């Protein structure tokens, strides 16, 4: 994570292939440290070396200056390497569709060409201001208590998950439909509940339904309810989940498992905000916000005609991608201690912590089942442990040598390694900062500086 001290200018990267416009923009924004790139390769190199927080991006870059292919590829590469970057894309007259597509893909804002220097300057300054607020919010969230909680229930110290939490908090008070994309066990329902609790609908009900766990012939009744006598066994009128969530939030987990005929009915509700119960003739107005999740590739399902494209775009007004546990630096140790304390209190109070060899095994594992797998393994280990500490053998894990994903630069790789080592040391010393510093071979003030720099805190 980058930050700027008060005596440093904020770094603005301008990705523009017109030399005249490059000079004009660089001259106009003297209060920023303006960096200039004319193509994708130089833009990515600049991103790696300078880590700017804000980027202005002309979508018409060589070798496709008259199209947008190269511009979108550049934007995707920037967001892949540094997801918190505020990207402001350029839109020519008649090209608003491209700008809106860029916003949907993760761009922060857009401006129109020909460039109005003052207007673009306002957008850029607003982007830096929002980024500053985000960094302050992350710091405040991490200092609220020693449990590393965000959105109320999510335990994390990883910047990858903190970015997800920021995004959810940002959209919580909108009425936009949210699509959570992530593998099984990554915490999609917890995030959906966190979104509900952070929204102005928090006083209403949060209702969750797993669409994959209910047989197709019963799913419609579960969602829309039914009138008395609508079918055999319907002995009374029953509200469906959509009605139960009136004034609140409905979480549709595994939305890809909804059958096509029911997708049509769900689409009608989203468009008109009215439902009809099975066997009923009266339209019932319902004010329910939809949040959905899936681990499936809905775009592939659309291509195979097993999921409606119009429904997808109604459900996925904002898409939030949830990283796998293996991609959340330091969270395996942090969550392991959290679950160990929880299950020790419930099952086996004799277990007081996790041994160093077990922590090393936890960090080496690639967690195909994500947080759910970690929780289950720690629960098993608490039951099986013979002594006061969970040992590696109690976890029933094998070593893993999977390579890490692509990192922004060497500094980012070092920071990731530092974070893992610090969290592991604090876990091994049961939260004692002095002993953790000795274990790391550094002074206590240095460790405190690192905790502040990486926005970590004592794993309590």
Tab-separated table of C-alpha atoms in Angstrom:
chain	number	residue	atom	x	y	z
A	1	UNK	CA	0.000	0.000	0.000
A	2	UNK	CA	1.370	3.395	-0.867
A	3	UNK	CA	1.051	6.668	0.901
A	4	UNK	CA	2.432	10.167	0.477
A	5	UNK	CA	4.004	12.200	3.233
A	6	UNK	CA	2.908	15.789	3.576
A	7	UNK	CA	6.008	17.222	1.854
A	8	UNK	CA	5.693	14.910	-1.166
A	9	UNK	CA	3.566	15.645	-4.197
A	10	UNK	CA	0.860	13.106	-5.001
A	11	UNK	CA	1.751	10.964	-8.011
A	12	UNK	CA	-0.476	11.258	-11.080
A	13	UNK	CA	0.171	8.973	-14.057
A	14	UNK	CA	-1.068	10.270	-17.421
A	15	UNK	CA	-1.364	7.551	-20.079
A	16	UNK	CA	-1.692	9.472	-23.343
A	17	UNK	CA	0.000	8.978	-26.740
A	18	UNK	CA	-0.421	12.571	-27.992
A	19	UNK	CA	2.894	14.404	-27.184
A	20	UNK	CA	1.208	17.823	-27.303
A	21	UNK	CA	-1.482	16.800	-24.841
A	22	UNK	CA	1.139	15.136	-22.643
A	23	UNK	CA	2.998	18.458	-22.315
A	24	UNK	CA	-0.222	20.419	-21.779
A	25	UNK	CA	-1.389	18.162	-18.948
A	26	UNK	CA	2.033	18.023	-17.323
A	27	UNK	CA	2.224	21.817	-17.343
A	28	UNK	CA	-1.334	22.228	-16.068
A	29	UNK	CA	-0.923	20.028	-12.978
A	30	UNK	CA	2.270	21.347	-11.399
A	31	UNK	CA	0.916	20.651	-7.899
A	32	UNK	CA	1.157	16.916	-8.673
A	33	UNK	CA	4.159	14.731	-9.421
A	34	UNK	CA	3.068	14.092	-13.018
A	35	UNK	CA	4.304	10.901	-14.694
A	36	UNK	CA	3.714	10.324	-18.411
A	37	UNK	CA	3.394	7.115	-20.450
A	38	UNK	CA	2.466	6.746	-24.107
A	39	UNK	CA	1.637	3.031	-24.306
A	40	UNK	CA	0.700	0.013	-22.216
A	41	UNK	CA	4.218	-1.253	-21.571
A	42	UNK	CA	5.573	2.085	-20.354
A	43	UNK	CA	2.421	2.642	-18.271
A	44	UNK	CA	2.850	-0.706	-16.479
A	45	UNK	CA	6.562	-0.061	-15.944
A	46	UNK	CA	5.714	3.322	-14.450
A	47	UNK	CA	3.039	1.746	-12.255
A	48	UNK	CA	5.509	-0.797	-10.904
A	49	UNK	CA	8.248	1.731	-10.197
A	50	UNK	CA	6.227	4.720	-8.930
A	51	UNK	CA	2.917	3.199	-7.671
A	52	UNK	CA	0.710	6.221	-8.477
A	53	UNK	CA	-2.689	6.325	-6.781
A	54	UNK	CA	-4.459	8.069	-9.690
A	55	UNK	CA	-4.170	7.386	-13.445
A	56	UNK	CA	-5.757	9.217	-16.372
A	57	UNK	CA	-6.070	6.834	-19.309
A	58	UNK	CA	-6.828	7.486	-22.963
A	59	UNK	CA	-8.521	4.308	-24.210
A	60	UNK	CA	-7.166	4.927	-27.734
A	61	UNK	CA	-3.577	3.757	-27.337
A	62	UNK	CA	-1.151	2.353	-29.931
A	63	UNK	CA	-1.252	-0.062	-31.670
A	64	UNK	CA	-5.034	0.551	-31.653
A	65	UNK	CA	-5.277	4.371	-31.456
A	66	UNK	CA	-8.657	4.459	-33.201
A	67	UNK	CA	-10.182	1.731	-31.031
A	68	UNK	CA	-10.331	0.854	-27.350
A	69	UNK	CA	-8.812	-2.652	-27.229
A	70	UNK	CA	-5.378	-1.537	-26.039
A	71	UNK	CA	-6.826	0.971	-23.592
A	72	UNK	CA	-9.004	-1.653	-21.925
A	73	UNK	CA	-6.068	-4.083	-21.808
A	74	UNK	CA	-3.994	-1.387	-20.090
A	75	UNK	CA	-6.763	-0.691	-17.588
A	76	UNK	CA	-7.159	-4.405	-16.791
A	77	UNK	CA	-3.402	-4.754	-16.268
A	78	UNK	CA	-3.283	-1.753	-13.919
A	79	UNK	CA	-6.200	-2.985	-11.819
A	80	UNK	CA	-4.786	-6.503	-11.709
A	81	UNK	CA	-1.476	-5.255	-10.312
A	82	UNK	CA	-2.785	-2.419	-8.125
A	83	UNK	CA	-6.553	-2.766	-7.603
A	84	UNK	CA	-6.876	0.384	-5.477
A	85	UNK	CA	-5.760	2.642	-8.354
A	86	UNK	CA	-8.235	5.367	-9.290
A	87	UNK	CA	-8.398	5.235	-13.106
A	88	UNK	CA	-10.032	8.131	-14.978
A	89	UNK	CA	-10.641	7.233	-18.637
A	90	UNK	CA	-10.943	9.604	-21.586
A	91	UNK	CA	-14.120	9.512	-23.666
A	92	UNK	CA	-14.447	11.225	-27.038
A	93	UNK	CA	-17.724	12.552	-28.410
A	94	UNK	CA	-20.082	9.691	-29.179
A	95	UNK	CA	-17.999	7.234	-27.152
A	96	UNK	CA	-19.938	7.303	-23.890
A	97	UNK	CA	-20.658	3.571	-24.165
A	98	UNK	CA	-16.929	2.847	-23.888
A	99	UNK	CA	-16.661	5.080	-20.843
A	100	UNK	CA	-19.580	3.345	-19.144
A	101	UNK	CA	-18.098	-0.037	-19.985
A	102	UNK	CA	-14.828	1.111	-18.416
A	103	UNK	CA	-16.680	2.164	-15.247
A	104	UNK	CA	-18.357	-1.255	-15.106
A	105	UNK	CA	-14.911	-2.898	-15.427
A	106	UNK	CA	-13.408	-0.948	-12.538
A	107	UNK	CA	-12.545	2.565	-13.747
A	108	UNK	CA	-13.266	5.260	-11.166
A	109	UNK	CA	-14.539	8.070	-13.442
A	110	UNK	CA	-14.296	9.431	-16.984
A	111	UNK	CA	-13.782	12.746	-18.759
A	112	UNK	CA	-14.637	13.878	-22.277
A	113	UNK	CA	-12.303	14.984	-25.018
A	114	UNK	CA	-11.382	17.622	-26.020
A	115	UNK	CA	-9.926	18.037	-22.540
A	116	UNK	CA	-11.175	20.789	-20.261
A	117	UNK	CA	-8.119	21.261	-18.028
A	118	UNK	CA	-10.088	22.698	-15.100
A	119	UNK	CA	-12.785	20.007	-15.250
A	120	UNK	CA	-10.252	17.175	-15.410
A	121	UNK	CA	-8.315	18.810	-12.587
A	122	UNK	CA	-11.410	18.690	-10.375
A	123	UNK	CA	-11.929	14.987	-11.147
A	124	UNK	CA	-8.272	14.205	-10.430
A	125	UNK	CA	-8.276	16.118	-7.125
A	126	UNK	CA	-11.486	14.382	-6.082
A	127	UNK	CA	-9.896	11.014	-6.858
A	128	UNK	CA	-6.876	11.810	-4.674
A	129	UNK	CA	-9.196	13.019	-1.902
A	130	UNK	CA	-11.240	9.800	-2.017
A	131	UNK	CA	-8.067	7.691	-1.986
A	132	UNK	CA	-6.828	9.600	1.073
A	133	UNK	CA	-10.146	8.967	2.840
A	134	UNK	CA	-9.940	5.255	1.960
A	135	UNK	CA	-6.478	4.974	3.504
A	136	UNK	CA	-7.672	6.780	6.640
A	137	UNK	CA	-10.705	4.473	6.876
A	138	UNK	CA	-8.497	1.374	6.591
A	139	UNK	CA	-6.319	2.676	9.404
A	140	UNK	CA	-9.310	3.511	11.595
A	141	UNK	CA	-10.911	0.114	10.920
A	142	UNK	CA	-7.726	-1.683	11.890
A	143	UNK	CA	-7.512	0.265	15.154
A	144	UNK	CA	-11.098	-0.310	16.311
A	145	UNK	CA	-10.248	-3.485	18.206
A	146	UNK	CA	-7.634	-6.189	18.331
A	147	UNK	CA	-9.648	-8.720	16.364
A	148	UNK	CA	-8.891	-7.367	12.872
A	149	UNK	CA	-12.606	-7.201	12.050
A	150	UNK	CA	-14.108	-5.319	9.128
A	151	UNK	CA	-17.789	-5.040	8.239
A	152	UNK	CA	-18.604	-6.311	11.709
A	153	UNK	CA	-17.815	-10.006	11.246
A	154	UNK	CA	-15.016	-10.414	8.698
A	155	UNK	CA	-11.679	-11.208	10.339
A	156	UNK	CA	-8.816	-10.027	8.128
A	157	UNK	CA	-5.591	-8.086	8.072
A	158	UNK	CA	-4.961	-8.607	4.360
A	159	UNK	CA	-5.006	-5.555	2.060
A	160	UNK	CA	-6.731	-7.694	-0.579
A	161	UNK	CA	-9.766	-8.156	1.695
A	162	UNK	CA	-9.619	-4.625	3.083
A	163	UNK	CA	-10.116	-3.386	-0.500
A	164	UNK	CA	-13.194	-5.605	-0.799
A	165	UNK	CA	-14.547	-4.219	2.473
A	166	UNK	CA	-13.949	-0.636	1.286
A	167	UNK	CA	-15.831	-1.291	-1.925
A	168	UNK	CA	-18.767	-2.846	-0.084
A	169	UNK	CA	-18.940	0.059	2.367
A	170	UNK	CA	-18.873	2.494	-0.568
A	171	UNK	CA	-21.882	0.911	-2.283
A	172	UNK	CA	-23.812	-0.105	0.840
A	173	UNK	CA	-26.161	2.875	0.862
A	174	UNK	CA	-26.975	2.709	-2.833
A	175	UNK	CA	-29.830	0.606	-4.171
A	176	UNK	CA	-27.566	-1.055	-6.727
A	177	UNK	CA	-27.744	-4.835	-7.096
A	178	UNK	CA	-24.484	-6.425	-5.954
A	179	UNK	CA	-22.909	-9.590	-7.370
A	180	UNK	CA	-20.308	-11.280	-5.141
A	181	UNK	CA	-17.963	-13.511	-7.124
A	182	UNK	CA	-15.701	-15.936	-5.313
A	183	UNK	CA	-14.877	-19.563	-4.719
A	184	UNK	CA	-16.773	-21.621	-2.167
A	185	UNK	CA	-15.739	-20.866	1.392
A	186	UNK	CA	-14.494	-17.303	0.822
A	187	UNK	CA	-17.150	-15.698	3.020
A	188	UNK	CA	-19.719	-14.461	0.519
A	189	UNK	CA	-22.657	-14.645	2.949
A	190	UNK	CA	-20.700	-12.860	5.696
A	191	UNK	CA	-19.856	-10.088	3.231
A	192	UNK	CA	-23.491	-9.850	2.143
A	193	UNK	CA	-24.548	-9.543	5.789
A	194	UNK	CA	-21.852	-6.924	6.312
A	195	UNK	CA	-23.192	-4.968	3.338
A	196	UNK	CA	-26.715	-5.132	4.792
A	197	UNK	CA	-25.526	-3.980	8.225
A	198	UNK	CA	-23.610	-1.063	6.669
A	199	UNK	CA	-26.619	0.079	4.619
A	200	UNK	CA	-29.639	2.201	5.468
A	201	UNK	CA	-31.669	-1.043	5.303
A	202	UNK	CA	-30.005	-2.425	8.432
A	203	UNK	CA	-33.241	-2.171	10.447
A	204	UNK	CA	-34.964	-4.439	7.913
A	205	UNK	CA	-34.533	-8.190	7.621
A	206	UNK	CA	-31.505	-9.912	6.098
A	207	UNK	CA	-32.830	-13.050	4.424
A	208	UNK	CA	-30.489	-15.610	2.824
A	209	UNK	CA	-31.344	-18.501	0.546
A	210	UNK	CA	-29.027	-21.005	-1.111
A	211	UNK	CA	-30.520	-21.590	-4.552
A	212	UNK	CA	-28.426	-24.744	-5.058
A	213	UNK	CA	-29.723	-26.401	-1.890
A	214	UNK	CA	-33.421	-26.298	-2.781
A	215	UNK	CA	-35.018	-28.588	-5.407
A	216	UNK	CA	-36.157	-26.767	-8.552
A	217	UNK	CA	-39.831	-27.586	-7.964
A	218	UNK	CA	-39.716	-25.949	-4.514
A	219	UNK	CA	-37.481	-22.968	-5.256
A	220	UNK	CA	-40.246	-20.824	-6.763
A	221	UNK	CA	-42.429	-21.227	-3.671
A	222	UNK	CA	-39.454	-20.437	-1.437
A	223	UNK	CA	-38.755	-17.207	-3.311
A	224	UNK	CA	-42.238	-15.964	-4.160
A	225	UNK	CA	-44.447	-17.658	-1.578
A	226	UNK	CA	-47.821	-19.250	-2.235
A	227	UNK	CA	-51.510	-18.838	-1.511
A	228	UNK	CA	-53.497	-21.356	0.491
A	229	UNK	CA	-54.558	-24.237	-1.750
A	230	UNK	CA	-52.154	-23.303	-4.555
A	231	UNK	CA	-50.891	-26.895	-4.619
A	232	UNK	CA	-51.197	-30.096	-2.622
A	233	UNK	CA	-49.950	-29.447	0.882
A	234	UNK	CA	-50.378	-25.650	0.712
A	235	UNK	CA	-52.559	-25.518	3.834
A	236	UNK	CA	-51.946	-21.813	4.487
A	237	UNK	CA	-50.783	-18.688	2.702
A	238	UNK	CA	-47.025	-18.334	3.035
A	239	UNK	CA	-44.764	-15.379	2.266
A	240	UNK	CA	-41.714	-16.103	0.146
A	241	UNK	CA	-38.165	-14.975	0.896
A	242	UNK	CA	-38.557	-11.875	-1.297
A	243	UNK	CA	-41.501	-10.669	0.783
A	244	UNK	CA	-39.800	-11.586	4.042
A	245	UNK	CA	-36.942	-9.278	3.064
A	246	UNK	CA	-39.258	-6.321	2.360
A	247	UNK	CA	-37.452	-3.186	3.544
A	248	UNK	CA	-34.250	-5.190	3.905
A	249	UNK	CA	-31.875	-7.347	1.877
A	250	UNK	CA	-32.310	-10.685	0.105
A	251	UNK	CA	-29.111	-12.692	-0.387
A	252	UNK	CA	-29.335	-15.206	-3.231
A	253	UNK	CA	-26.406	-17.586	-2.874
A	254	UNK	CA	-25.459	-19.726	-5.894
A	255	UNK	CA	-27.728	-17.687	-8.146
A	256	UNK	CA	-26.404	-19.628	-11.156
A	257	UNK	CA	-28.507	-22.599	-10.043
A	258	UNK	CA	-31.834	-20.823	-10.578
A	259	UNK	CA	-33.649	-22.600	-13.471
A	260	UNK	CA	-34.408	-20.579	-16.609
A	261	UNK	CA	-38.213	-20.340	-16.146
A	262	UNK	CA	-37.712	-18.944	-12.653
A	263	UNK	CA	-35.066	-16.526	-13.930
A	264	UNK	CA	-37.817	-14.864	-16.011
A	265	UNK	CA	-39.991	-14.365	-12.942
A	266	UNK	CA	-37.072	-13.013	-10.902
A	267	UNK	CA	-36.208	-10.585	-13.705
A	268	UNK	CA	-39.795	-9.294	-13.700
A	269	UNK	CA	-39.603	-8.640	-9.965
A	270	UNK	CA	-36.321	-6.735	-10.299
A	271	UNK	CA	-37.731	-4.609	-13.132
A	272	UNK	CA	-41.179	-3.901	-11.666
A	273	UNK	CA	-40.649	-4.447	-7.922
A	274	UNK	CA	-43.861	-6.448	-7.648
A	275	UNK	CA	-44.441	-10.165	-7.143
A	276	UNK	CA	-47.316	-12.614	-7.397
A	277	UNK	CA	-47.442	-15.578	-5.054
A	278	UNK	CA	-48.019	-19.009	-6.562
A	279	UNK	CA	-51.767	-19.396	-6.939
A	280	UNK	CA	-52.326	-15.678	-6.417
A	281	UNK	CA	-53.621	-13.031	-8.791
A	282	UNK	CA	-52.774	-9.908	-6.830
A	283	UNK	CA	-49.587	-7.964	-7.563
A	284	UNK	CA	-47.753	-7.254	-4.306
A	285	UNK	CA	-45.296	-4.335	-4.185
A	286	UNK	CA	-42.059	-5.290	-2.422
A	287	UNK	CA	-39.049	-3.098	-1.611
A	288	UNK	CA	-36.228	-5.605	-1.375
A	289	UNK	CA	-32.591	-5.127	-2.291
A	290	UNK	CA	-30.968	-8.062	-4.069
A	291	UNK	CA	-27.435	-9.203	-3.267
A	292	UNK	CA	-26.355	-12.397	-4.980
A	293	UNK	CA	-23.328	-14.640	-5.147
A	294	UNK	CA	-21.934	-17.484	-7.179
A	295	UNK	CA	-18.734	-19.421	-7.743
A	296	UNK	CA	-19.808	-20.256	-11.305
A	297	UNK	CA	-18.773	-18.430	-14.471
A	298	UNK	CA	-22.049	-16.769	-15.421
A	299	UNK	CA	-20.628	-15.357	-18.646
A	300	UNK	CA	-19.955	-18.910	-19.836
A	301	UNK	CA	-23.462	-19.899	-18.754
A	302	UNK	CA	-24.878	-16.983	-20.771
A	303	UNK	CA	-22.972	-18.210	-23.834
A	304	UNK	CA	-24.446	-21.675	-23.252
A	305	UNK	CA	-27.961	-20.176	-22.874
A	306	UNK	CA	-28.318	-21.521	-19.339
A	307	UNK	CA	-28.397	-18.084	-17.715
A	308	UNK	CA	-30.235	-15.025	-19.015
A	309	UNK	CA	-27.993	-12.153	-20.055
A	310	UNK	CA	-30.609	-9.512	-19.163
A	311	UNK	CA	-30.948	-10.969	-15.666
A	312	UNK	CA	-27.165	-10.996	-15.230
A	313	UNK	CA	-26.890	-7.289	-15.961
A	314	UNK	CA	-29.749	-6.553	-13.571
A	315	UNK	CA	-28.104	-8.580	-10.799
A	316	UNK	CA	-24.539	-7.459	-11.480
A	317	UNK	CA	-24.819	-3.678	-11.481
A	318	UNK	CA	-21.756	-3.779	-9.236
A	319	UNK	CA	-19.468	-6.828	-9.189
A	320	UNK	CA	-17.247	-7.521	-6.176
A	321	UNK	CA	-14.550	-10.168	-6.619
A	322	UNK	CA	-13.568	-11.923	-3.385
A	323	UNK	CA	-9.988	-13.225	-3.220
A	324	UNK	CA	-9.247	-16.792	-2.244
A	325	UNK	CA	-7.664	-17.345	1.171
A	326	UNK	CA	-4.365	-18.252	-0.515
A	327	UNK	CA	-4.320	-14.742	-2.026
A	328	UNK	CA	-4.985	-12.972	1.302
A	329	UNK	CA	-1.489	-12.365	2.677
A	330	UNK	CA	-1.177	-13.252	6.356
A	331	UNK	CA	-4.836	-14.159	6.885
A	332	UNK	CA	-4.298	-17.906	7.309
A	333	UNK	CA	-2.412	-17.388	10.592
A	334	UNK	CA	-4.743	-14.622	11.742
A	335	UNK	CA	-7.895	-16.649	11.092
A	336	UNK	CA	-6.343	-19.787	12.554
A	337	UNK	CA	-5.802	-18.030	15.891
A	338	UNK	CA	-9.335	-16.632	15.763
A	339	UNK	CA	-10.869	-20.072	15.187
A	340	UNK	CA	-8.561	-21.710	17.736
A	341	UNK	CA	-9.786	-19.373	20.471
A	342	UNK	CA	-13.401	-19.853	19.427
A	343	UNK	CA	-13.285	-23.652	19.367
A	344	UNK	CA	-11.070	-23.942	22.449
A	345	UNK	CA	-13.728	-22.089	24.441
A	346	UNK	CA	-16.488	-24.278	23.007
A	347	UNK	CA	-14.830	-27.706	22.857
A	348	UNK	CA	-11.420	-28.059	24.499
A	349	UNK	CA	-10.285	-25.277	26.901
A	350	UNK	CA	-6.967	-27.077	27.418
A	351	UNK	CA	-5.777	-25.909	23.971
A	352	UNK	CA	-4.200	-22.467	24.411
A	353	UNK	CA	-2.536	-21.756	21.065
A	354	UNK	CA	-0.894	-22.984	17.863
A	355	UNK	CA	2.649	-24.342	17.706
A	356	UNK	CA	5.243	-22.831	15.327
A	357	UNK	CA	5.356	-25.939	13.119
A	358	UNK	CA	1.567	-25.780	12.730
A	359	UNK	CA	1.692	-22.087	11.795
A	360	UNK	CA	4.332	-22.853	9.169
A	361	UNK	CA	2.129	-25.622	7.756
A	362	UNK	CA	-0.872	-23.258	7.666
A	363	UNK	CA	1.098	-20.648	5.717
A	364	UNK	CA	2.374	-23.263	3.236
A	365	UNK	CA	-1.050	-24.755	2.433
A	366	UNK	CA	-2.900	-23.436	-0.631
A	367	UNK	CA	-6.409	-23.710	0.937
A	368	UNK	CA	-8.545	-25.093	-1.894
A	369	UNK	CA	-11.569	-24.920	0.447
A	370	UNK	CA	-10.698	-21.386	1.589
A	371	UNK	CA	-11.831	-20.072	4.994
A	372	UNK	CA	-14.400	-22.844	5.419
A	373	UNK	CA	-11.647	-25.456	5.067
A	374	UNK	CA	-9.434	-23.576	7.526
A	375	UNK	CA	-12.245	-23.355	10.071
A	376	UNK	CA	-12.979	-27.080	9.781
A	377	UNK	CA	-9.308	-28.047	10.090
A	378	UNK	CA	-8.799	-25.875	13.167
A	379	UNK	CA	-11.944	-27.330	14.757
A	380	UNK	CA	-10.629	-30.845	14.107
A	381	UNK	CA	-7.204	-29.870	15.450
A	382	UNK	CA	-8.684	-28.469	18.688
A	383	UNK	CA	-10.503	-31.775	19.199
A	384	UNK	CA	-7.455	-33.920	18.355
A	385	UNK	CA	-4.726	-31.919	20.139
A	386	UNK	CA	-3.075	-33.752	23.054
A	387	UNK	CA	-1.225	-30.802	24.559
A	388	UNK	CA	-1.701	-27.086	25.063
A	389	UNK	CA	-0.697	-26.225	21.511
A	390	UNK	CA	-2.066	-27.420	18.161
A	391	UNK	CA	0.740	-29.242	16.342
A	392	UNK	CA	1.223	-29.619	12.590
A	393	UNK	CA	0.169	-33.269	12.764
A	394	UNK	CA	-3.182	-32.226	14.261
A	395	UNK	CA	-3.976	-30.279	11.075
A	396	UNK	CA	-3.512	-33.226	8.705
A	397	UNK	CA	-1.883	-31.003	6.045
A	398	UNK	CA	0.801	-31.743	3.498
A	399	UNK	CA	3.368	-29.185	2.396
A	400	UNK	CA	2.576	-27.063	-0.632
A	401	UNK	CA	5.059	-25.353	-2.967
A	402	UNK	CA	2.582	-23.397	-5.076
A	403	UNK	CA	4.060	-20.282	-6.581
A	404	UNK	CA	2.720	-16.901	-5.493
A	405	UNK	CA	0.631	-14.867	-7.917
A	406	UNK	CA	2.019	-11.909	-9.810
A	407	UNK	CA	3.044	-9.017	-7.569
A	408	UNK	CA	3.272	-5.349	-8.414
A	409	UNK	CA	7.038	-5.066	-7.844
A	410	UNK	CA	9.905	-6.188	-5.588
A	411	UNK	CA	8.793	-3.788	-2.862
A	412	UNK	CA	5.338	-5.398	-2.852
A	413	UNK	CA	6.903	-8.869	-2.659
A	414	UNK	CA	9.023	-7.801	0.312
A	415	UNK	CA	6.008	-6.243	2.025
A	416	UNK	CA	3.982	-9.423	1.521
A	417	UNK	CA	6.799	-11.497	3.030
A	418	UNK	CA	7.159	-9.023	5.919
A	419	UNK	CA	3.439	-9.199	6.673
A	420	UNK	CA	3.434	-12.999	6.799
A	421	UNK	CA	6.562	-13.082	9.011
A	422	UNK	CA	5.180	-10.450	11.406
A	423	UNK	CA	1.771	-12.086	11.785
A	424	UNK	CA	3.412	-15.478	12.267
A	425	UNK	CA	5.792	-14.125	14.910
A	426	UNK	CA	2.980	-12.432	16.834
A	427	UNK	CA	0.935	-15.623	16.649
A	428	UNK	CA	3.851	-17.744	17.865
A	429	UNK	CA	4.471	-15.433	20.844
A	430	UNK	CA	0.776	-15.273	21.761
A	431	UNK	CA	0.600	-11.571	20.953
A	432	UNK	CA	3.672	-10.476	22.973
A	433	UNK	CA	5.282	-7.661	20.964
A	434	UNK	CA	8.632	-7.803	22.781
A	435	UNK	CA	9.012	-11.536	22.221
A	436	UNK	CA	7.810	-11.230	18.610
A	437	UNK	CA	10.480	-8.575	17.974
A	438	UNK	CA	13.149	-10.891	19.421
A	439	UNK	CA	11.881	-13.738	17.236
A	440	UNK	CA	12.145	-11.482	14.176
A	441	UNK	CA	15.583	-10.197	15.178
A	442	UNK	CA	14.519	-6.548	15.348
A	443	UNK	CA	13.906	-3.999	18.087
A	444	UNK	CA	10.476	-3.434	19.591
A	445	UNK	CA	10.248	0.161	18.191
A	446	UNK	CA	11.095	-1.201	14.738
A	447	UNK	CA	8.321	-3.782	15.027
A	448	UNK	CA	5.854	-1.087	16.094
A	449	UNK	CA	6.905	0.977	13.071
A	450	UNK	CA	6.308	-2.025	10.798
A	451	UNK	CA	2.909	-2.715	12.375
A	452	UNK	CA	1.947	0.880	11.663
A	453	UNK	CA	3.445	0.833	8.151
A	454	UNK	CA	1.566	-2.334	7.150
A	455	UNK	CA	-1.557	-1.336	9.106
A	456	UNK	CA	-1.412	-4.462	11.190
A	457	UNK	CA	-1.981	-4.695	14.893
A	458	UNK	CA	-1.373	-7.123	17.660
A	459	UNK	CA	-3.084	-10.429	16.883
A	460	UNK	CA	-5.017	-10.795	20.089
